[in-house]
Short mmCIF file of C-alpha atoms and ligand atoms in Angstrom, two decimals:
data_model
loop_
_atom_site.label_atom_id
_atom_site.label_comp_id
_atom_site.label_asym_id
_atom_site.label_seq_id
_atom_site.Cartn_x
_atom_site.Cartn_y
_atom_site.Cartn_z
CA MET A 1 -34.07 17.59 7.55
CA THR A 2 -30.59 16.29 6.80
CA GLY A 3 -27.56 16.92 8.98
CA ARG A 4 -24.24 18.36 7.94
CA ILE A 5 -20.93 16.62 8.38
CA SER A 6 -17.92 18.88 8.20
CA HIS A 7 -14.16 18.78 8.64
CA TRP A 8 -12.49 18.57 12.04
CA ILE A 9 -9.54 20.94 12.00
CA ASP A 10 -7.38 22.10 14.88
CA GLY A 11 -9.49 20.38 17.53
CA LYS A 12 -12.89 21.67 16.44
CA PRO A 13 -15.51 21.44 13.71
CA TRP A 14 -14.69 23.58 10.70
CA SER A 15 -16.87 26.66 10.62
CA GLY A 16 -16.50 27.70 6.98
CA VAL A 17 -18.91 27.25 4.09
CA ALA A 18 -18.04 24.48 1.63
CA ASP A 19 -18.08 25.10 -2.13
CA ARG A 20 -19.14 21.51 -2.73
CA THR A 21 -20.94 18.86 -0.70
CA GLY A 22 -21.88 15.20 -1.20
CA ASP A 23 -24.91 13.19 -0.15
CA VAL A 24 -24.56 10.49 2.50
CA PHE A 25 -27.21 7.77 2.29
CA ASP A 26 -28.79 5.29 4.63
CA PRO A 27 -28.21 2.20 2.46
CA ALA A 28 -31.11 0.34 4.06
CA THR A 29 -33.65 2.93 2.93
CA GLY A 30 -31.95 4.77 0.09
CA GLU A 31 -32.68 8.08 1.80
CA VAL A 32 -30.17 10.91 2.12
CA SER A 33 -29.24 11.07 5.79
CA SER A 34 -26.78 13.98 5.68
CA LYS A 35 -24.61 16.19 3.53
CA VAL A 36 -20.86 16.05 3.83
CA ASP A 37 -18.58 18.97 3.01
CA PHE A 38 -16.02 18.34 0.28
CA ALA A 39 -12.68 20.04 0.87
CA SER A 40 -11.21 22.41 -1.68
CA THR A 41 -7.47 23.02 -1.82
CA SER A 42 -7.79 25.86 0.68
CA GLU A 43 -9.32 23.54 3.30
CA VAL A 44 -6.55 21.03 2.59
CA ALA A 45 -4.08 23.83 3.29
CA GLU A 46 -5.91 24.73 6.51
CA ALA A 47 -5.83 21.15 7.79
CA VAL A 48 -2.17 20.65 6.90
CA ALA A 49 -1.28 24.00 8.49
CA ALA A 50 -3.03 22.96 11.73
CA ALA A 51 -1.17 19.65 11.73
CA SER A 52 2.13 21.43 11.00
CA ARG A 53 1.63 23.86 13.88
CA ALA A 54 0.84 20.99 16.24
CA PHE A 55 3.86 18.93 15.21
CA PRO A 56 6.70 20.51 17.25
CA GLY A 57 4.72 20.32 20.50
CA TRP A 58 3.51 16.78 19.90
CA ARG A 59 6.91 15.55 18.77
CA GLY A 60 8.31 17.06 21.96
CA THR A 61 5.68 15.42 24.19
CA SER A 62 7.19 12.61 26.21
CA LEU A 63 6.47 9.02 25.37
CA ALA A 64 4.65 8.78 28.67
CA GLY A 65 2.51 11.79 27.72
CA ARG A 66 1.68 10.40 24.30
CA THR A 67 0.79 6.95 25.51
CA LYS A 68 -1.34 8.42 28.30
CA VAL A 69 -3.57 9.91 25.59
CA LEU A 70 -3.72 6.58 23.77
CA PHE A 71 -4.68 4.71 26.93
CA ALA A 72 -7.43 7.28 27.62
CA PHE A 73 -8.64 7.00 24.02
CA ARG A 74 -8.72 3.22 24.36
CA GLU A 75 -10.98 3.49 27.39
CA LEU A 76 -13.30 5.99 25.71
CA LEU A 77 -13.54 3.95 22.52
CA SER A 78 -14.29 0.83 24.50
CA ALA A 79 -17.00 2.61 26.47
CA ARG A 80 -18.57 4.15 23.35
CA LYS A 81 -18.14 1.25 20.92
CA GLY A 82 -21.89 0.64 20.74
CA ASP A 83 -22.49 4.22 19.58
CA LEU A 84 -19.76 3.94 16.96
CA ALA A 85 -21.17 0.63 15.69
CA LYS A 86 -24.56 2.30 15.17
CA ILE A 87 -22.93 5.15 13.22
CA VAL A 88 -21.10 2.66 11.00
CA THR A 89 -24.28 0.70 10.32
CA SER A 90 -26.27 3.85 9.51
CA GLU A 91 -23.92 4.91 6.73
CA HIS A 92 -22.26 1.68 5.60
CA GLY A 93 -25.17 -0.73 6.01
CA LYS A 94 -23.28 -3.63 7.61
CA VAL A 95 -25.07 -5.27 10.54
CA GLU A 96 -24.26 -3.84 13.97
CA SER A 97 -22.64 -7.06 15.22
CA ASP A 98 -20.27 -6.88 12.26
CA ALA A 99 -19.58 -3.20 12.92
CA ALA A 100 -18.82 -4.19 16.53
CA GLY A 101 -16.32 -6.71 15.14
CA GLU A 102 -14.41 -4.06 13.19
CA ILE A 103 -14.32 -1.85 16.28
CA ALA A 104 -13.01 -4.76 18.38
CA ARG A 105 -10.17 -5.15 15.88
CA ALA A 106 -9.62 -1.39 15.92
CA LEU A 107 -9.31 -1.48 19.70
CA GLU A 108 -6.58 -4.10 19.40
CA ASN A 109 -4.64 -1.71 17.18
CA VAL A 110 -5.01 1.07 19.72
CA GLU A 111 -3.83 -1.29 22.47
CA TYR A 112 -0.80 -2.19 20.38
CA ALA A 113 0.01 1.50 19.91
CA CYS A 114 -0.15 1.94 23.70
CA GLY A 115 3.11 -0.05 23.68
CA ALA A 116 4.83 2.65 21.60
CA ALA A 117 7.56 3.06 24.19
CA GLN A 118 8.69 -0.49 23.50
CA MET A 119 8.36 -0.13 19.72
CA LEU A 120 10.30 3.14 19.54
CA LYS A 121 13.35 1.91 21.44
CA GLY A 122 16.47 2.33 19.41
CA GLY A 123 19.69 0.31 19.50
CA PHE A 124 22.86 1.14 21.41
CA SER A 125 26.34 -0.25 20.80
CA GLU A 126 28.87 0.69 23.41
CA ASN A 127 32.48 0.96 22.33
CA ALA A 128 31.84 0.31 18.64
CA SER A 129 35.29 1.78 18.24
CA THR A 130 37.52 2.56 21.21
CA GLY A 131 35.62 5.14 23.28
CA VAL A 132 33.00 5.51 20.56
CA ASP A 133 29.34 4.63 21.06
CA VAL A 134 26.79 4.22 18.28
CA TYR A 135 23.07 4.45 18.77
CA SER A 136 19.91 4.77 16.72
CA ILE A 137 16.80 6.85 17.34
CA ALA A 138 13.38 6.52 15.66
CA GLN A 139 11.96 9.97 14.96
CA PRO A 140 8.55 10.99 13.59
CA LEU A 141 8.16 12.12 10.00
CA GLY A 142 5.96 15.19 10.53
CA VAL A 143 2.49 15.60 9.02
CA VAL A 144 1.16 12.35 7.57
CA GLY A 145 -1.98 11.76 5.50
CA VAL A 146 -4.30 8.79 5.98
CA ILE A 147 -6.81 8.11 3.20
CA SER A 148 -9.35 5.39 3.92
CA PRO A 149 -12.04 3.41 2.08
CA PHE A 150 -15.77 3.09 2.79
CA ASN A 151 -15.79 -0.52 3.86
CA PHE A 152 -14.14 -0.17 7.29
CA PRO A 153 -14.87 3.42 8.32
CA ALA A 154 -13.68 2.85 11.90
CA MET A 155 -11.07 0.10 11.68
CA VAL A 156 -8.98 1.25 8.73
CA PRO A 157 -8.39 4.79 10.09
CA LEU A 158 -7.42 3.08 13.34
CA TRP A 159 -4.93 0.85 11.53
CA PHE A 160 -2.84 3.97 11.04
CA VAL A 161 -3.79 6.87 13.30
CA PRO A 162 -2.73 5.25 16.63
CA ASN A 163 0.75 4.24 15.47
CA ALA A 164 1.23 7.51 13.61
CA ILE A 165 0.46 9.71 16.61
CA ALA A 166 2.14 7.38 19.10
CA SER A 167 5.30 7.88 17.04
CA GLY A 168 4.98 11.67 17.37
CA ASN A 169 3.49 12.52 13.97
CA THR A 170 0.45 14.68 13.35
CA VAL A 171 -2.26 13.46 11.01
CA VAL A 172 -4.73 14.59 8.38
CA LEU A 173 -7.28 11.80 7.92
CA LYS A 174 -9.36 11.78 4.70
CA PRO A 175 -12.07 9.16 5.18
CA SER A 176 -14.43 7.87 2.51
CA GLU A 177 -17.10 10.37 1.54
CA LYS A 178 -19.64 7.51 1.55
CA ASP A 179 -19.57 7.01 5.33
CA PRO A 180 -17.73 9.98 6.84
CA SER A 181 -19.23 10.20 10.36
CA ALA A 182 -17.12 7.52 12.05
CA ALA A 183 -13.95 9.57 11.48
CA ASN A 184 -15.42 12.62 13.23
CA PHE A 185 -16.56 10.46 16.13
CA ILE A 186 -13.01 9.09 16.47
CA ALA A 187 -11.49 12.59 16.32
CA GLU A 188 -13.88 13.82 19.03
CA LEU A 189 -12.98 10.87 21.28
CA PHE A 190 -9.29 11.62 20.79
CA ALA A 191 -9.91 15.24 21.78
CA GLU A 192 -11.77 14.05 24.89
CA ALA A 193 -8.82 11.76 25.64
CA GLY A 194 -6.55 14.81 25.77
CA LEU A 195 -5.00 14.82 22.30
CA PRO A 196 -3.79 18.39 21.67
CA ASP A 197 -5.54 20.43 18.98
CA GLY A 198 -4.24 19.86 15.48
CA VAL A 199 -2.60 16.47 16.13
CA LEU A 200 -5.49 14.67 14.41
CA ASN A 201 -7.50 16.49 11.75
CA VAL A 202 -10.28 15.07 9.60
CA LEU A 203 -10.73 16.37 6.10
CA HIS A 204 -13.74 15.22 4.10
CA GLY A 205 -14.03 15.07 0.38
CA ASP A 206 -13.08 13.36 -2.84
CA LYS A 207 -10.24 13.43 -5.36
CA VAL A 208 -9.63 17.14 -4.74
CA ALA A 209 -8.81 16.46 -1.08
CA VAL A 210 -6.70 13.43 -1.95
CA ASP A 211 -4.75 15.27 -4.64
CA GLY A 212 -4.28 18.20 -2.26
CA LEU A 213 -2.61 15.90 0.28
CA LEU A 214 -0.55 14.12 -2.38
CA GLU A 215 0.81 17.41 -3.66
CA HIS A 216 1.25 19.35 -0.42
CA LYS A 217 4.93 19.86 0.35
CA ASP A 218 4.39 19.63 4.11
CA VAL A 219 2.80 16.16 3.99
CA LYS A 220 5.62 13.71 4.49
CA ALA A 221 3.87 10.36 4.12
CA ILE A 222 0.62 8.85 2.92
CA SER A 223 -1.11 5.70 4.12
CA PHE A 224 -3.83 4.78 1.65
CA VAL A 225 -6.36 1.96 1.53
CA GLY A 226 -8.83 1.53 -1.33
CA SER A 227 -9.25 0.01 -4.76
CA THR A 228 -6.25 -1.01 -6.85
CA PRO A 229 -6.47 1.67 -9.59
CA ILE A 230 -6.62 4.45 -6.99
CA ALA A 231 -3.95 2.79 -4.84
CA ARG A 232 -1.62 2.71 -7.84
CA TYR A 233 -2.39 6.35 -8.63
CA VAL A 234 -1.82 7.43 -5.02
CA TYR A 235 1.46 5.51 -4.85
CA GLU A 236 2.77 6.94 -8.12
CA THR A 237 1.65 10.51 -7.42
CA GLY A 238 2.74 10.51 -3.79
CA THR A 239 6.20 9.09 -4.44
CA ARG A 240 6.67 11.46 -7.40
CA ASN A 241 6.06 14.25 -4.91
CA GLY A 242 8.77 12.89 -2.63
CA LYS A 243 6.54 11.24 -0.03
CA ARG A 244 6.80 7.92 1.70
CA VAL A 245 3.72 5.99 0.55
CA GLN A 246 2.03 2.74 1.46
CA ALA A 247 -1.05 2.11 -0.72
CA LEU A 248 -3.14 -0.96 -0.06
CA GLY A 249 -5.39 -1.99 -2.93
CA GLY A 250 -8.13 -4.40 -3.91
CA ALA A 251 -8.38 -8.16 -3.77
CA LYS A 252 -9.72 -11.38 -5.20
CA ASN A 253 -9.28 -13.87 -2.39
CA HIS A 254 -9.30 -17.59 -3.17
CA MET A 255 -10.21 -20.31 -0.72
CA VAL A 256 -8.87 -23.70 -1.75
CA VAL A 257 -10.75 -26.78 -0.55
CA LEU A 258 -8.74 -30.00 -0.85
CA PRO A 259 -10.47 -33.38 -1.12
CA ASP A 260 -9.57 -34.36 2.45
CA ALA A 261 -11.03 -31.18 4.01
CA ASP A 262 -13.87 -31.15 6.51
CA LEU A 263 -16.53 -30.00 4.03
CA ASP A 264 -18.93 -28.72 6.68
CA LEU A 265 -16.17 -26.54 8.13
CA ALA A 266 -15.27 -25.37 4.62
CA ALA A 267 -18.89 -24.60 3.70
CA ASP A 268 -19.42 -22.62 6.92
CA ALA A 269 -16.23 -20.70 6.23
CA ALA A 270 -17.08 -19.99 2.58
CA VAL A 271 -20.49 -18.59 3.49
CA SER A 272 -19.22 -16.55 6.45
CA ALA A 273 -16.29 -15.11 4.54
CA GLY A 274 -18.15 -14.71 1.25
CA PHE A 275 -21.25 -12.94 2.51
CA GLY A 276 -20.25 -11.25 5.77
CA SER A 277 -20.58 -7.48 5.33
CA ALA A 278 -22.30 -8.28 1.99
CA GLY A 279 -18.92 -9.23 0.55
CA GLU A 280 -17.63 -5.67 1.01
CA ARG A 281 -14.42 -6.72 2.73
CA CYS A 282 -10.98 -6.67 1.21
CA MET A 283 -10.43 -10.04 2.89
CA ALA A 284 -13.77 -11.51 1.75
CA VAL A 285 -13.54 -14.87 0.06
CA SER A 286 -14.80 -14.30 -3.47
CA VAL A 287 -13.54 -17.50 -5.14
CA VAL A 288 -13.77 -21.03 -3.79
CA VAL A 289 -11.49 -23.45 -5.59
CA ALA A 290 -12.93 -26.94 -5.21
CA VAL A 291 -10.18 -29.46 -5.84
CA GLY A 292 -10.84 -32.94 -7.23
CA PRO A 293 -14.14 -34.65 -6.50
CA VAL A 294 -15.46 -32.37 -3.72
CA GLY A 295 -17.17 -29.79 -5.96
CA ASP A 296 -20.75 -31.08 -6.05
CA GLU A 297 -20.98 -31.86 -2.36
CA LEU A 298 -19.33 -28.59 -1.36
CA VAL A 299 -21.57 -26.48 -3.59
CA GLY A 300 -24.62 -28.25 -2.15
CA LYS A 301 -23.53 -27.50 1.40
CA VAL A 302 -22.80 -23.84 0.60
CA ALA A 303 -26.19 -23.44 -1.11
CA ASP A 304 -27.98 -25.00 1.90
CA ARG A 305 -26.35 -22.54 4.25
CA ILE A 306 -27.14 -19.55 2.02
CA SER A 307 -30.84 -20.39 2.10
CA GLY A 308 -30.84 -19.78 5.87
CA LEU A 309 -29.21 -16.33 5.77
CA ARG A 310 -31.29 -13.40 6.96
CA VAL A 311 -30.83 -10.22 4.91
CA GLY A 312 -32.18 -7.02 6.41
CA ASN A 313 -31.59 -3.64 8.01
CA GLY A 314 -28.30 -3.79 9.88
CA HIS A 315 -29.82 -2.15 12.94
CA GLU A 316 -32.14 -5.11 13.46
CA PRO A 317 -30.46 -7.74 15.63
CA GLU A 318 -31.79 -10.69 13.61
CA SER A 319 -30.20 -9.45 10.35
CA GLU A 320 -27.03 -11.27 9.30
CA MET A 321 -26.32 -9.37 6.08
CA GLY A 322 -27.15 -5.76 5.26
CA PRO A 323 -27.48 -3.81 2.00
CA LEU A 324 -24.74 -2.65 -0.35
CA VAL A 325 -23.28 0.77 0.32
CA THR A 326 -24.71 2.91 -2.49
CA ALA A 327 -27.11 2.70 -5.40
CA ALA A 328 -24.22 2.97 -7.87
CA HIS A 329 -22.36 0.10 -6.22
CA HIS A 330 -25.57 -1.96 -6.16
CA THR A 331 -26.00 -1.46 -9.91
CA ARG A 332 -22.39 -2.40 -10.53
CA VAL A 333 -22.49 -5.59 -8.46
CA LYS A 334 -25.79 -6.65 -10.02
CA SER A 335 -24.34 -6.13 -13.49
CA TYR A 336 -21.65 -8.69 -12.64
CA VAL A 337 -24.32 -11.24 -11.76
CA ASP A 338 -25.94 -10.57 -15.15
CA ALA A 339 -22.55 -10.93 -16.84
CA GLY A 340 -21.88 -14.22 -15.02
CA VAL A 341 -25.13 -15.66 -16.33
CA GLU A 342 -24.39 -14.43 -19.86
CA SER A 343 -20.90 -15.93 -19.80
CA GLY A 344 -22.28 -19.39 -19.03
CA ALA A 345 -21.45 -19.90 -15.33
CA SER A 346 -24.06 -21.93 -13.41
CA LEU A 347 -26.14 -19.65 -11.21
CA VAL A 348 -26.86 -21.84 -8.18
CA VAL A 349 -28.35 -19.14 -5.93
CA ASP A 350 -29.66 -15.88 -7.44
CA GLY A 351 -29.77 -12.93 -5.03
CA ARG A 352 -31.19 -10.46 -7.52
CA GLY A 353 -34.86 -10.86 -6.70
CA ILE A 354 -34.58 -10.25 -2.99
CA GLU A 355 -37.12 -8.05 -1.25
CA VAL A 356 -36.78 -6.72 2.25
CA GLU A 357 -40.08 -5.91 3.89
CA GLY A 358 -40.70 -2.23 4.47
CA ALA A 359 -37.41 -1.19 2.85
CA ALA A 360 -38.05 -1.10 -0.87
CA GLY A 361 -35.60 1.78 -1.40
CA GLY A 362 -32.60 -0.05 0.14
CA TYR A 363 -29.67 -1.31 -1.90
CA TRP A 364 -30.42 -5.00 -1.45
CA LEU A 365 -28.79 -7.89 -3.17
CA GLY A 366 -29.11 -11.35 -1.74
CA PRO A 367 -26.24 -13.84 -1.47
CA THR A 368 -25.42 -15.14 -4.92
CA LEU A 369 -23.56 -18.34 -5.79
CA PHE A 370 -22.05 -19.32 -9.12
CA ASP A 371 -20.57 -22.72 -9.92
CA HIS A 372 -18.37 -23.83 -12.82
CA VAL A 373 -16.83 -20.38 -13.12
CA ARG A 374 -13.99 -20.14 -15.63
CA PRO A 375 -10.92 -17.92 -15.16
CA GLU A 376 -11.70 -15.82 -18.23
CA MET A 377 -15.16 -14.73 -16.97
CA SER A 378 -15.48 -11.21 -15.53
CA ILE A 379 -17.00 -12.63 -12.32
CA TYR A 380 -13.60 -14.28 -11.84
CA THR A 381 -11.21 -11.63 -13.14
CA ASP A 382 -12.72 -8.55 -11.47
CA GLU A 383 -13.07 -7.55 -7.85
CA ILE A 384 -16.88 -7.39 -7.51
CA PHE A 385 -16.97 -6.35 -3.84
CA GLY A 386 -20.45 -7.71 -3.21
CA PRO A 387 -22.23 -10.87 -2.05
CA VAL A 388 -21.24 -12.92 -5.09
CA LEU A 389 -19.30 -16.13 -4.56
CA ALA A 390 -17.72 -17.96 -7.48
CA VAL A 391 -16.80 -21.65 -7.36
CA VAL A 392 -14.05 -22.74 -9.72
CA ARG A 393 -13.37 -26.44 -10.19
CA ALA A 394 -9.71 -27.56 -10.27
CA GLU A 395 -8.35 -31.03 -10.97
CA SER A 396 -5.44 -30.82 -8.56
CA TYR A 397 -3.64 -28.82 -5.87
CA ALA A 398 -1.14 -27.73 -8.55
CA GLU A 399 -3.92 -26.32 -10.75
CA ALA A 400 -5.41 -24.44 -7.77
CA LEU A 401 -2.04 -22.96 -6.88
CA GLU A 402 -1.36 -21.91 -10.46
CA LEU A 403 -4.70 -20.10 -10.54
CA ILE A 404 -3.92 -18.12 -7.39
CA ASN A 405 -0.34 -17.33 -8.32
CA GLY A 406 -1.46 -16.21 -11.77
CA ASN A 407 -3.96 -13.75 -10.31
CA PRO A 408 -2.82 -10.12 -10.23
CA TYR A 409 -4.14 -9.65 -6.68
CA GLY A 410 -2.40 -11.17 -3.66
CA ASN A 411 -4.20 -9.94 -0.57
CA GLY A 412 -5.52 -12.98 1.30
CA THR A 413 -6.05 -16.67 0.66
CA ALA A 414 -6.98 -19.78 2.60
CA ILE A 415 -6.62 -23.51 2.32
CA PHE A 416 -8.96 -26.02 3.89
CA THR A 417 -7.42 -29.44 4.43
CA ASN A 418 -6.60 -32.01 7.10
CA ASP A 419 -3.21 -32.67 5.52
CA GLY A 420 -0.53 -30.70 7.39
CA GLY A 421 1.99 -31.35 4.63
CA ALA A 422 -0.29 -29.87 1.97
CA ALA A 423 -0.96 -26.83 4.16
CA ARG A 424 2.77 -26.37 4.77
CA ARG A 425 3.43 -26.59 1.05
CA PHE A 426 0.68 -24.06 0.30
CA GLN A 427 1.93 -21.47 2.79
CA ASN A 428 5.36 -21.83 1.26
CA GLU A 429 4.36 -21.70 -2.40
CA VAL A 430 1.43 -19.30 -2.59
CA GLU A 431 2.16 -15.73 -3.73
CA VAL A 432 -0.19 -13.94 -1.38
CA GLY A 433 0.57 -11.77 1.65
CA MET A 434 -1.87 -13.23 4.18
CA VAL A 435 -2.59 -16.95 4.35
CA GLY A 436 -5.17 -18.88 6.34
CA VAL A 437 -4.98 -22.58 7.14
CA ASN A 438 -8.54 -23.68 7.92
CA VAL A 439 -9.13 -19.98 8.67
CA PRO A 440 -11.05 -18.15 5.92
CA ILE A 441 -10.29 -14.50 6.81
CA PRO A 442 -6.67 -14.45 7.97
CA VAL A 443 -6.52 -10.81 9.08
CA PRO A 444 -3.30 -10.62 11.12
CA VAL A 445 -3.58 -9.65 14.77
CA SER A 446 -2.41 -6.18 15.72
CA TYR A 447 1.11 -7.28 16.69
CA TYR A 448 1.76 -8.62 13.19
CA SER A 449 1.22 -6.40 10.16
CA PHE A 450 -1.44 -6.37 7.45
CA GLY A 451 -0.61 -6.32 3.78
CA GLY A 452 -1.07 -8.07 0.49
CA TRP A 453 1.32 -8.73 -2.36
CA LYS A 454 1.26 -7.84 -6.05
CA ASP A 455 -1.58 -5.44 -7.02
CA SER A 456 -2.95 -5.52 -3.48
CA LEU A 457 -0.19 -3.31 -2.08
CA PHE A 458 2.05 -0.64 -3.54
CA GLY A 459 5.01 0.27 -1.41
CA ASP A 460 6.99 -1.95 0.89
CA SER A 461 5.49 -1.44 4.34
CA HIS A 462 2.44 -3.28 5.54
CA ALA A 463 -0.17 -1.58 7.71
CA TYR A 464 -0.14 -1.45 11.53
CA GLY A 465 1.90 -3.65 13.85
CA PRO A 466 5.70 -3.41 13.78
CA GLU A 467 5.73 -2.32 10.12
CA GLY A 468 3.35 0.50 11.03
CA PHE A 469 5.85 1.93 13.50
CA HIS A 470 8.57 1.47 10.93
CA PHE A 471 6.55 3.35 8.32
CA PHE A 472 5.80 6.31 10.58
CA THR A 473 9.36 6.85 11.78
CA ARG A 474 12.75 7.51 10.28
CA THR A 475 15.93 6.32 11.80
CA LYS A 476 18.81 8.50 12.87
CA VAL A 477 22.10 6.89 13.85
CA VAL A 478 24.45 8.80 16.15
CA THR A 479 28.15 8.04 16.50
CA SER A 480 29.57 9.75 19.59
CA ARG A 481 32.83 10.05 21.50
CA TRP A 482 33.05 11.63 24.94
CA LEU A 483 35.94 9.97 26.71
CA ASP A 484 39.56 10.31 25.73
CA PRO A 485 38.93 12.34 22.59
CA SER A 486 41.88 11.65 20.41
CA HIS A 487 43.99 14.60 19.39
CA GLY A 488 45.67 12.71 16.63
CA GLY A 489 45.59 15.74 14.39
CA VAL A 490 44.26 15.99 10.87
CA ASN A 491 43.76 12.66 9.07
CA LEU A 492 42.14 12.56 5.63
CA GLY A 493 41.81 8.77 5.64
CA PHE A 494 38.38 7.15 5.87
CA PRO A 495 37.44 6.67 9.57
CA ARG A 496 38.35 3.17 10.79
CA ASN A 497 37.20 1.40 13.87
CA SER A 498 39.88 0.29 16.23
P1 NAD B 1 -11.89 3.71 -3.48
O1 NAD B 1 -10.59 3.41 -4.11
O2 NAD B 1 -13.03 4.11 -4.35
O3 NAD B 1 -11.74 4.92 -2.41
C1 NAD B 1 -10.73 4.90 -1.42
C2 NAD B 1 -10.38 6.34 -1.06
O4 NAD B 1 -9.86 7.00 -2.22
C3 NAD B 1 -11.57 7.16 -0.59
O5 NAD B 1 -11.18 7.97 0.48
C4 NAD B 1 -11.94 7.97 -1.82
O6 NAD B 1 -12.51 9.22 -1.50
C5 NAD B 1 -10.61 8.15 -2.53
N1 NAD B 1 -10.75 8.23 -3.99
C6 NAD B 1 -11.71 7.64 -4.75
N2 NAD B 1 -11.51 7.93 -6.05
C7 NAD B 1 -10.40 8.70 -6.11
C8 NAD B 1 -9.69 9.31 -7.19
N3 NAD B 1 -10.08 9.18 -8.46
N4 NAD B 1 -8.59 10.02 -6.89
C9 NAD B 1 -8.18 10.16 -5.61
N5 NAD B 1 -8.83 9.62 -4.57
C10 NAD B 1 -9.92 8.89 -4.80
O7 NAD B 1 -12.27 2.46 -2.57
P2 NAD B 1 -13.63 2.19 -1.80
O8 NAD B 1 -14.68 1.83 -2.78
O9 NAD B 1 -13.89 3.25 -0.81
O10 NAD B 1 -13.21 0.89 -0.96
C11 NAD B 1 -13.29 -0.42 -1.48
C12 NAD B 1 -11.94 -0.86 -2.05
O11 NAD B 1 -10.95 -0.79 -1.04
C13 NAD B 1 -11.96 -2.30 -2.51
O12 NAD B 1 -11.20 -2.38 -3.70
C14 NAD B 1 -11.27 -3.04 -1.38
O13 NAD B 1 -10.65 -4.26 -1.75
C15 NAD B 1 -10.24 -2.03 -0.97
N6 NAD B 1 -9.78 -2.28 0.38
C16 NAD B 1 -8.52 -2.78 0.53
C17 NAD B 1 -8.05 -3.07 1.79
C18 NAD B 1 -6.68 -3.61 1.97
O14 NAD B 1 -6.21 -3.61 3.09
N7 NAD B 1 -5.99 -4.07 0.94
C19 NAD B 1 -8.85 -2.83 2.91
C20 NAD B 1 -10.13 -2.29 2.73
C21 NAD B 1 -10.58 -2.02 1.44
#
């Protein structure tokens, strides 16, 4: 008996009957665990209407009132994080400790949004002209859409929702149809925290729901995270429809290892960042660039570490890496391994034959390592989004840098070295939005902002942090005179300050 997952509109589960539904799978068994409703344009309209109705009241709620809800939500999320981690594992497949990690990061974003009062302060200039004061106010946009990917079903919605509602907006969240339950759990916790009905709505579905939000005249802004082709489409369609859009896309993150690096540290980092969450992270390291003579030793150390990794059901505490998210994604990732072999890369560790006891139907692929990968091979050019790590050999720092800067993606990168000068040069010269120095997954903390460059982000605002508040507000500047209003009569000249 499978459950049903439906929309959350106006503070309650949607009670209608969906025209279309999708299957949600347990990736560790391959079994259908539930059916999720797919929104048609009329459900999109319902969700946007609920958010529109809620907007005047929420916009008018004091900063103290809004942050009170966020503080209460923070407490509830912290208390229930174990339950949410289990939900994430059941539909995504990642191990529970990893799911707990994404929720910990999500909590930091909520905590940051609790400081909305500080972030929303405007500026004030007294006596800008004689007797004239000028001040700025940050006001909410209205109804905003958040469209999120499968790989962080809790964290990515909580990159945006807290700042959006703290700023006084109302939200329609469209999570991934592959793991939709986390979004409903979050919406229910917000309701319990005292968020008024309609301020946060969850709409499930596919392209129909996304297009509905992109085209709806009452949706003022879209925050999207997903693959690059869809991010580009969302950016182009949303902006054409007059919306403010930030669309974060895919990645191919390089980790450069210089000859003077601590190779044990680098090997630990490459394995952790390459295979954590089965490589289904936008900040996963998918390419290691071994510079100069370190290649053989580094590859040996990485291979040794891979042999100790435990792949299994994410609910079992001893598992370190879970399955891939769906059968289709499993087939796609495996086809890249086949293509890598055909193109002549050296397959050092082959994850294709893996078997997990008692779970034959799961979407398993073991950690896979290629060496001597060339930039023209598809395992280098394409975002695989699986547990496949490619090692490229480079003669010099300059060659490594050229490789990264020539890549269309620019999400994250890292350098491993003991040479501070080389690291300083790299952070200055690399064309990537988030850079790690001896840190393989440089996801910025909540009080900075997250965003890549080039094909990894369309739009000019990064996610969360200060740029998140900037994205979800528009500025109004007031010029006012109260004292000694001049009665100088009509003057058609351009106003001058004096
Ligand atoms: P995806 O692009 O397939 O889906 C993302 C969202 O878009 C989902 O809500 C989905 O329902 C919707 N969507 C899918 N196809 C669509 C279409 N044709 N038209 C309109 N909407 C559509 O991405 P995914 O597979 O869920 O997530 C993995 C991708 O997300 C990877 O490329 C990964 O790098 C990227 N990602 C990027 C970041 C980042 O911050 N840059 C973070 C997480 C994930």
